[in-house]
mmCIF file of C-alpha atoms in Angstrom:
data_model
loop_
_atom_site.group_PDB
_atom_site.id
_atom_site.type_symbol
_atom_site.label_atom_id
_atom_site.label_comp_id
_atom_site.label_asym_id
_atom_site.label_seq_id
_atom_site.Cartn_x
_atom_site.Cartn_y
_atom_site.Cartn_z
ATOM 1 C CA UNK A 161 174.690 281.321 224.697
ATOM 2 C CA UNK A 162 175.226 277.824 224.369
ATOM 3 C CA UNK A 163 178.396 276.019 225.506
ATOM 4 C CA UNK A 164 180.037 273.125 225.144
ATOM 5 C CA UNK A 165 179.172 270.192 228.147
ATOM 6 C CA UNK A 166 180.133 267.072 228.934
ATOM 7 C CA UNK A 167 177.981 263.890 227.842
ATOM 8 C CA UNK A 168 174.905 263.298 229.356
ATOM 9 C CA UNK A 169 174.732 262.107 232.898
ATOM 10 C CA UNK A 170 173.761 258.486 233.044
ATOM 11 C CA UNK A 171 173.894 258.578 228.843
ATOM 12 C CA UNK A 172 171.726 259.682 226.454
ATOM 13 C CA UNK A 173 170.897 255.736 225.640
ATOM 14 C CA UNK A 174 170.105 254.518 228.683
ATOM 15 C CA UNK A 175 168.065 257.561 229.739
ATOM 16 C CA UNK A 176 165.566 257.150 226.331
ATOM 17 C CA UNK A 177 165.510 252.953 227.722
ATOM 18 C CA UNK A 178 164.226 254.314 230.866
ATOM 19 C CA UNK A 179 162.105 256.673 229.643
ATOM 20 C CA UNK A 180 160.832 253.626 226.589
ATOM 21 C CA UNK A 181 160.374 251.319 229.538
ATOM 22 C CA UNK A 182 158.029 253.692 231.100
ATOM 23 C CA UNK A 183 156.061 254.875 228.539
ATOM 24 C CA UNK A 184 155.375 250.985 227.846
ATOM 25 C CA UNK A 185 154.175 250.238 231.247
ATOM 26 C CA UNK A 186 151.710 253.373 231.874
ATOM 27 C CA UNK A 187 147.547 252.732 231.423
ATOM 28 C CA UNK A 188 146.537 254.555 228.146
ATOM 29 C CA UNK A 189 145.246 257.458 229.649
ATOM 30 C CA UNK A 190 148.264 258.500 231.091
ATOM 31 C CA UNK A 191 149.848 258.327 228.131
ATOM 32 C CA UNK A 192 147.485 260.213 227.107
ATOM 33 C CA UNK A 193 147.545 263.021 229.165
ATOM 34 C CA UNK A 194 151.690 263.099 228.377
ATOM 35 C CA UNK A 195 150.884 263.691 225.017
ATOM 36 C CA UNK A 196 148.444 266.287 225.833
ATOM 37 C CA UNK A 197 151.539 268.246 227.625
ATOM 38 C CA UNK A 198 153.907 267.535 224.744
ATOM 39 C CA UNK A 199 151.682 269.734 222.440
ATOM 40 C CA UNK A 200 152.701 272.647 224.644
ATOM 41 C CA UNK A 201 156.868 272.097 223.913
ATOM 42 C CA UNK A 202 157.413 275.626 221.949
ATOM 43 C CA UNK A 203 156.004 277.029 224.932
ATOM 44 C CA UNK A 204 159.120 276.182 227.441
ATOM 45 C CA UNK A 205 161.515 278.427 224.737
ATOM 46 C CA UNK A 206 163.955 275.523 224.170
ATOM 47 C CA UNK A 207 164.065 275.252 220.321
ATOM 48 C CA UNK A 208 167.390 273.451 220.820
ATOM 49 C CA UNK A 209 166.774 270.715 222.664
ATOM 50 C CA UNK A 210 163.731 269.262 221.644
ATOM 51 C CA UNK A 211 160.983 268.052 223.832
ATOM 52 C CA UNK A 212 158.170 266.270 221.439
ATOM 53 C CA UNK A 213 158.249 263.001 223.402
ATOM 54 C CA UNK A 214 158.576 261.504 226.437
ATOM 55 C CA UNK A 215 161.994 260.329 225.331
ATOM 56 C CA UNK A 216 163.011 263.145 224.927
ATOM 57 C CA UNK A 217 162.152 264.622 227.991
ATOM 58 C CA UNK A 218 164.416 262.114 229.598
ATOM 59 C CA UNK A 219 167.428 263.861 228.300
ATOM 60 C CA UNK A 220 165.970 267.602 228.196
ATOM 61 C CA UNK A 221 167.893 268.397 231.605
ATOM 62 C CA UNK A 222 170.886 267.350 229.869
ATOM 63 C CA UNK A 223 170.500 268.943 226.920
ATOM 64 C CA UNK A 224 169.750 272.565 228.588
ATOM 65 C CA UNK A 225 172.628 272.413 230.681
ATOM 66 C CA UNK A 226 174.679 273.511 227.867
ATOM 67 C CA UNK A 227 172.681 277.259 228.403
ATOM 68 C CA UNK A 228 174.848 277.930 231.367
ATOM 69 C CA UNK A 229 172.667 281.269 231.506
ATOM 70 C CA UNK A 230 169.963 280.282 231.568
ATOM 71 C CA UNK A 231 169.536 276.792 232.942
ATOM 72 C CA UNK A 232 173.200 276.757 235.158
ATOM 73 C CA UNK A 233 171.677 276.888 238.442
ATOM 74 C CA UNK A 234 170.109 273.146 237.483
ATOM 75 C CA UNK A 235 173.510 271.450 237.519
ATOM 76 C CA UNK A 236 173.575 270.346 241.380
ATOM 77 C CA UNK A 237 169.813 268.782 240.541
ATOM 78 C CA UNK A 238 171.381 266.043 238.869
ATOM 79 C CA UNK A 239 173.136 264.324 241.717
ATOM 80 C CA UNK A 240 173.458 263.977 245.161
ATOM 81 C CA UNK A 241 176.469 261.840 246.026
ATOM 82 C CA UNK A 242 177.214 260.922 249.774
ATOM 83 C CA UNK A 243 180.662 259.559 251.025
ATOM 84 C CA UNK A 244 180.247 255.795 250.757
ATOM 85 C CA UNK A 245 182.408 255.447 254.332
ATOM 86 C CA UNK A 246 180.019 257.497 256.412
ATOM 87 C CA UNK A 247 176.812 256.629 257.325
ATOM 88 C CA UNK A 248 174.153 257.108 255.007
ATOM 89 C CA UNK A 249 172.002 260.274 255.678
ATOM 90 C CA UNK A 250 169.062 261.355 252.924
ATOM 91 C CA UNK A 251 168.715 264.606 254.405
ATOM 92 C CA UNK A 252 172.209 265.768 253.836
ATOM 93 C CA UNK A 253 174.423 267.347 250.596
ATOM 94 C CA UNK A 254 170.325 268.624 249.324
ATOM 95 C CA UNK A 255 170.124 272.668 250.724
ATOM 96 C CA UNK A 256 166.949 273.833 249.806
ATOM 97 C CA UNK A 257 165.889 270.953 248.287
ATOM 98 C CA UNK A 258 168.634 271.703 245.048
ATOM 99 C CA UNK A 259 169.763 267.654 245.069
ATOM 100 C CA UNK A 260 168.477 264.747 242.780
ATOM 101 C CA UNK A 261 166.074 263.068 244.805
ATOM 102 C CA UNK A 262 164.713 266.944 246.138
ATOM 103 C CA UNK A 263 164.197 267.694 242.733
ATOM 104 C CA UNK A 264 162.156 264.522 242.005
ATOM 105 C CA UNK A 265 159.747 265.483 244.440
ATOM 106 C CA UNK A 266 159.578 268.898 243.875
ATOM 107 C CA UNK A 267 159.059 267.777 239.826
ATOM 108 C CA UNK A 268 156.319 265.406 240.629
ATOM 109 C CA UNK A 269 154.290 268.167 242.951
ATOM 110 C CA UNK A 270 154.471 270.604 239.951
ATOM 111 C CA UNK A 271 153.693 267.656 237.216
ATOM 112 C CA UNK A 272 150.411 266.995 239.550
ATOM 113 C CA UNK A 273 149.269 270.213 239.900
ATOM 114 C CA UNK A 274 146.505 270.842 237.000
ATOM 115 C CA UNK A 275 146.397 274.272 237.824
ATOM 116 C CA UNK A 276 149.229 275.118 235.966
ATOM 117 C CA UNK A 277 149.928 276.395 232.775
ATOM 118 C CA UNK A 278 150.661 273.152 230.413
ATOM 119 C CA UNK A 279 154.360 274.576 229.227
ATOM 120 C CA UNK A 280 155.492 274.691 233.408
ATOM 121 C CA UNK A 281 153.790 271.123 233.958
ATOM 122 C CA UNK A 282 155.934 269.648 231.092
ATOM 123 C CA UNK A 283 159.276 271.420 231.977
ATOM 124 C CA UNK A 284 158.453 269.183 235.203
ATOM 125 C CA UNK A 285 157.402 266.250 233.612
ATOM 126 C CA UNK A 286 160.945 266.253 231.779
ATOM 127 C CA UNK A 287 162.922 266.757 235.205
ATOM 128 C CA UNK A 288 161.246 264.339 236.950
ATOM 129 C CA UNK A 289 161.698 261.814 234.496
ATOM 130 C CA UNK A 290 165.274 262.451 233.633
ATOM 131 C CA UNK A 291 166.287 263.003 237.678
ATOM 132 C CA UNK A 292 164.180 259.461 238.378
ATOM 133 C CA UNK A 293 167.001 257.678 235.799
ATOM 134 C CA UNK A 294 170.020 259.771 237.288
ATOM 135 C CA UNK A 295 169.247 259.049 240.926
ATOM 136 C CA UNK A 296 169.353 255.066 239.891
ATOM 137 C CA UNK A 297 173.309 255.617 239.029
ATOM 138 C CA UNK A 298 175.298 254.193 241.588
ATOM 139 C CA UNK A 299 177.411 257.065 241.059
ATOM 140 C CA UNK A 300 175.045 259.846 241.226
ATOM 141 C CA UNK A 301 174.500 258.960 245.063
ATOM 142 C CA UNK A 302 177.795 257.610 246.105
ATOM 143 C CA UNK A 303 180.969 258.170 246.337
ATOM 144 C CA UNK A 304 184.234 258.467 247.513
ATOM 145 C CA UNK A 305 185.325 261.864 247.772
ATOM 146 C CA UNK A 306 185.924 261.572 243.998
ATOM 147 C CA UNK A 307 183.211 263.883 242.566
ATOM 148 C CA UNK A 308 180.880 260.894 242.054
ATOM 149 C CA UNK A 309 184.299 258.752 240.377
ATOM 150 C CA UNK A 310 184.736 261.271 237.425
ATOM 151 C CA UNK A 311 188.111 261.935 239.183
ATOM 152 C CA UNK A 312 189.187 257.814 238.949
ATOM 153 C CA UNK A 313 190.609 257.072 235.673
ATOM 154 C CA UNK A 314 189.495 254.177 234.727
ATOM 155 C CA UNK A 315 190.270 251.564 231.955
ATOM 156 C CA UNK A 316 187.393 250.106 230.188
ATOM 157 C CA UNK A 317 188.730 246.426 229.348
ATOM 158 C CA UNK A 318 191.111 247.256 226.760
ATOM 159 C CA UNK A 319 189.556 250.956 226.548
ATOM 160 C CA UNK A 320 191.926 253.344 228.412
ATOM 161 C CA UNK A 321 191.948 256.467 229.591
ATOM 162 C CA UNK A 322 188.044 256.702 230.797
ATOM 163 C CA UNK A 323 186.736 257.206 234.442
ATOM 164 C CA UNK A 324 184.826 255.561 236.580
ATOM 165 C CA UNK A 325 181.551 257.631 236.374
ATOM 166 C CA UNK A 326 181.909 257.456 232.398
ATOM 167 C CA UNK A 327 181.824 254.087 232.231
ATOM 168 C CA UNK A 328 178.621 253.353 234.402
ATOM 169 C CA UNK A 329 176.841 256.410 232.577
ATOM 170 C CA UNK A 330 177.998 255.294 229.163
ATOM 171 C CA UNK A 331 179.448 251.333 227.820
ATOM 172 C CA UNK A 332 178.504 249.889 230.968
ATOM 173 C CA UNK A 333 174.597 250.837 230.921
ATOM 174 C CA UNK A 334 174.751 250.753 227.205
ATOM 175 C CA UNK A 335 176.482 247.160 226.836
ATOM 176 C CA UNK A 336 173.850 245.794 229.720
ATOM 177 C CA UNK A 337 170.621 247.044 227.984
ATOM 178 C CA UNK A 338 171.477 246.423 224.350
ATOM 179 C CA UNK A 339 171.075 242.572 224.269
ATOM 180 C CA UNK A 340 168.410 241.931 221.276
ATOM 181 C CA UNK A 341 167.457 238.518 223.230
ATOM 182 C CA UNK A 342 166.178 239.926 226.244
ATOM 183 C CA UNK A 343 164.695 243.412 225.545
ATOM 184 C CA UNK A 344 164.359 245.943 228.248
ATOM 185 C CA UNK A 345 161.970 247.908 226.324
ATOM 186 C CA UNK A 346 158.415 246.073 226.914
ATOM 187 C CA UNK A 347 155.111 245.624 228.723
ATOM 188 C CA UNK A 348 155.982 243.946 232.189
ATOM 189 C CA UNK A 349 154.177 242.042 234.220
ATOM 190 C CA UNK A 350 152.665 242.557 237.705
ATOM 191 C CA UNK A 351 155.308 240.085 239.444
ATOM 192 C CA UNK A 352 157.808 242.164 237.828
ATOM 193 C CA UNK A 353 156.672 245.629 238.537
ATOM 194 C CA UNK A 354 156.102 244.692 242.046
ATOM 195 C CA UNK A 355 159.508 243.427 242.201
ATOM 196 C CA UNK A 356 161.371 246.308 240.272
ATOM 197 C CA UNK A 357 159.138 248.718 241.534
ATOM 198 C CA UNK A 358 158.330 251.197 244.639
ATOM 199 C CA UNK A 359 159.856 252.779 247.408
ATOM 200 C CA UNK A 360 160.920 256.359 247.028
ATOM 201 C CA UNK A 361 163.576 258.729 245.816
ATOM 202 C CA UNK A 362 165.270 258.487 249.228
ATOM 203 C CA UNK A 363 164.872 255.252 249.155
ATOM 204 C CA UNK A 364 166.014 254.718 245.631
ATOM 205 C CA UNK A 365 169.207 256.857 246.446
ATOM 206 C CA UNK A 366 169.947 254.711 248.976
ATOM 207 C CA UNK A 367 170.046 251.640 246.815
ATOM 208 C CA UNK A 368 172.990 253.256 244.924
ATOM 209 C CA UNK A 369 174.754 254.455 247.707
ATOM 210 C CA UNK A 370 174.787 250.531 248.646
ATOM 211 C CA UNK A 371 175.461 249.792 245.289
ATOM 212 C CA UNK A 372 178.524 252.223 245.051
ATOM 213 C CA UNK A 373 179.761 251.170 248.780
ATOM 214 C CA UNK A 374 179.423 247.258 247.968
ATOM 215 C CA UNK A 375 180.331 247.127 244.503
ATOM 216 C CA UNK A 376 181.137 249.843 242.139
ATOM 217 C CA UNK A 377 184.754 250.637 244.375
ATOM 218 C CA UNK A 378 185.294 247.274 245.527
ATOM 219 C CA UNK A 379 185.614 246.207 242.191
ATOM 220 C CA UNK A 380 187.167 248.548 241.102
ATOM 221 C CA UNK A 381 189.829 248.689 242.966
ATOM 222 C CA UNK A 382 190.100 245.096 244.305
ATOM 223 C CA UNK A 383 189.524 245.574 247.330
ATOM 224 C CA UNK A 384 186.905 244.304 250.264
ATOM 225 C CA UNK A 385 187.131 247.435 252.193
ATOM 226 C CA UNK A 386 187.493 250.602 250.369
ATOM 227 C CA UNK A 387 187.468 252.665 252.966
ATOM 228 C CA UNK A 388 191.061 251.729 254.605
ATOM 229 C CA UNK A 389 193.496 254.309 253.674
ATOM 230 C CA UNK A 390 193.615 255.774 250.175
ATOM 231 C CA UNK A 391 192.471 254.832 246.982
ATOM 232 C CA UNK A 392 194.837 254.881 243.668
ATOM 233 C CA UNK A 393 193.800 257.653 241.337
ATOM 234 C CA UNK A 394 193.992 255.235 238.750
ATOM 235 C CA UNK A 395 192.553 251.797 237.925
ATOM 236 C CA UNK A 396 190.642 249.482 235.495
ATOM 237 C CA UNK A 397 187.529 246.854 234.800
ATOM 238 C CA UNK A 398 188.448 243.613 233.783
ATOM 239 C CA UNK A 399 186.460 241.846 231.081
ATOM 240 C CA UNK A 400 185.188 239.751 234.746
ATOM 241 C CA UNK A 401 184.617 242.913 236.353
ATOM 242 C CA UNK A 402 182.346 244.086 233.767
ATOM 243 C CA UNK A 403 180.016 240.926 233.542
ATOM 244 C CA UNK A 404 179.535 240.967 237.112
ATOM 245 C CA UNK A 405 179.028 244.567 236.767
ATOM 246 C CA UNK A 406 176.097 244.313 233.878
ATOM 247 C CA UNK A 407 173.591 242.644 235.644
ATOM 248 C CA UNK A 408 173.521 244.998 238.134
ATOM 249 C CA UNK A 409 173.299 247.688 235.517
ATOM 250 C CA UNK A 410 170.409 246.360 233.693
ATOM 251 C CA UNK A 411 168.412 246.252 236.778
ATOM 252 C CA UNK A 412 168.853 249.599 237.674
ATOM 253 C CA UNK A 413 167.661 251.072 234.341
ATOM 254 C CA UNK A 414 164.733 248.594 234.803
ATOM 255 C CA UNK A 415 164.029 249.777 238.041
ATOM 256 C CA UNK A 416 164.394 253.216 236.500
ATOM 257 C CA UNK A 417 162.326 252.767 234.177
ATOM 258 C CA UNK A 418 159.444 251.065 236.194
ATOM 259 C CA UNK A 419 159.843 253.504 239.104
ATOM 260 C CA UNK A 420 159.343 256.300 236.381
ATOM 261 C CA UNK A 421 155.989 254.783 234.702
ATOM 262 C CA UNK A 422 154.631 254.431 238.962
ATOM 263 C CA UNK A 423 156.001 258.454 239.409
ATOM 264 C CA UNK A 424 153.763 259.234 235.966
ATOM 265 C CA UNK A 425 150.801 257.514 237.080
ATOM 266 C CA UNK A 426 151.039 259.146 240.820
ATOM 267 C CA UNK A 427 151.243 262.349 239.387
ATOM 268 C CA UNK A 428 148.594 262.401 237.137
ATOM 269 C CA UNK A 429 145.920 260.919 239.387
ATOM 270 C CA UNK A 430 147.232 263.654 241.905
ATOM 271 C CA UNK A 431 148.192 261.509 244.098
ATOM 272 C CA UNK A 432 150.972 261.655 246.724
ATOM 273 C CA UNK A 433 154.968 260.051 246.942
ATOM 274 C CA UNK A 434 155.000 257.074 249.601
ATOM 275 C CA UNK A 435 156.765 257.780 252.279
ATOM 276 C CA UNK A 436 160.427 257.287 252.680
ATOM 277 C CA UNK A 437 161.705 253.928 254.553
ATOM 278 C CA UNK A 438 163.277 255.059 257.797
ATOM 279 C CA UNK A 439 166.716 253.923 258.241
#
């Protein structure tokens, strides 16, 4: 049975960016290959969420959710938020490996593995793609003690009656990718790869946590230390909070994006994940 869900974690637009970013920046035979395990969609039994392309597949894990059934036990893969006034620690808030960033490797040992049937390798290719763009929302990683901000309403400019998480998975990422000047969606070069790319998904969970910690809350609540004494339920983003904000967003679906095509092209030369920084 299919039931109603909320929208898509880190937005359905800014997911298909990533997932356009990456197929734009992987060699030809890697593409390839992706369109190889494409072919094998009716196979994975979800005839209503469609997975024919790679965008797609970036919003797939979204899309099943709604089959609380038979895909329910997925919904603590999407996130893995840590309290942004405590010390960061990558090995906590994951048991058994059921977090964001546990999921991306887990994805991207499955995706490798040429052994398997097509239909499981694609399931995986669709997870790890979609779990690579959620674990680059500051929001997905951390928090404070607010369910990732869904429990801050927020005011969008002049918008009311949002929250905090909404905004940087929806108008936020959507207003700082959608500029027709400076496309996000394109070949990149070397300089920029190296720059927006790397690291792991420890590594890239930490990045948000540091993003959420020194920016999202301060922001939003005006504040240079968030963690002294309690934070209003309510709040809201100035037109100034959210140009400051957008730059910030942009990267991080670039970085998505980039980290993604580097994941793709690991996995299908069978080759391992770096290992994590330390701390």
């Amino acid at each position: 049975m299919i039931l109603p869900g909320e929208a898509g974690a880190w937005g359905f637009y800014a997911h298909r960016k990533t997932a356009e970013i990456a197929e734009a920046n992987v060699s030809p035979e890697v593409r390839a290959k992706i369109q190889h395990l494409l072919r094998s969609e009716a196979m994975v039994g979800t005839p209503e969420c469609e997975l024919s392309s790679i965008e797609d597949a970036s919003v797939w894990p979204d899309c099943i959710r709604r089959d609380f059934s038979r895909w329910g036990y997925t919904a603590a893969w999407h996130y893995r938020t840590a309290p942004i006034c405590k010390a960061y620690k990558p090995r906590e808030n994951c048991p058994g490996g059921s977090c964001v960033t546990g999921q991306i490797e887990r994805a991207h040992r499955v995706l490798a593995d040429e052994s398997l049937p097509d239909h499981v390798r694609l399931e995986a290719l669709a997870f790890m793609v979609h779990f690579a763009g959620d674990v680059h929302m500051p929001l997905h990683s951390g928090d404070r003690e607010d369910r990732g901000g869904n429990d801050r309403e927020t005011d969008y400019g002049i918008v009311p009656g949002l929250n905090l998480h909404r905004i940087w998975d929806g108008p936020l990422a959507e207003r700082a990718i959608s500029d027709p000047a400076r496309p996000v969606v394109r070949v990149y070069s070397a300089a920029e790869r190296a720059d927006l790319g790397g690291g792991t998904p420890a590594d890239w969970g930490r990045e948000s946590w540091q993003i959420s910690r020194n920016f999202v809350y301060p922001t939003a609540f005006d504040t240079d230390d968030v963690c002294e004494g309690e934070l209003p339920m309510k709040t809201k983003l100035s037109q100034e909070d959210i140009e400051k904000a957008v730059p910030i967003a942009r990267r991080r679906v670039q970085q998505a994006g980039i980290r993604i095509a580097q994941l793709l092209e690991s996995a299908f030369a069978q080759g391992p994940l770096p290992r994590p920084q330390r701390n």
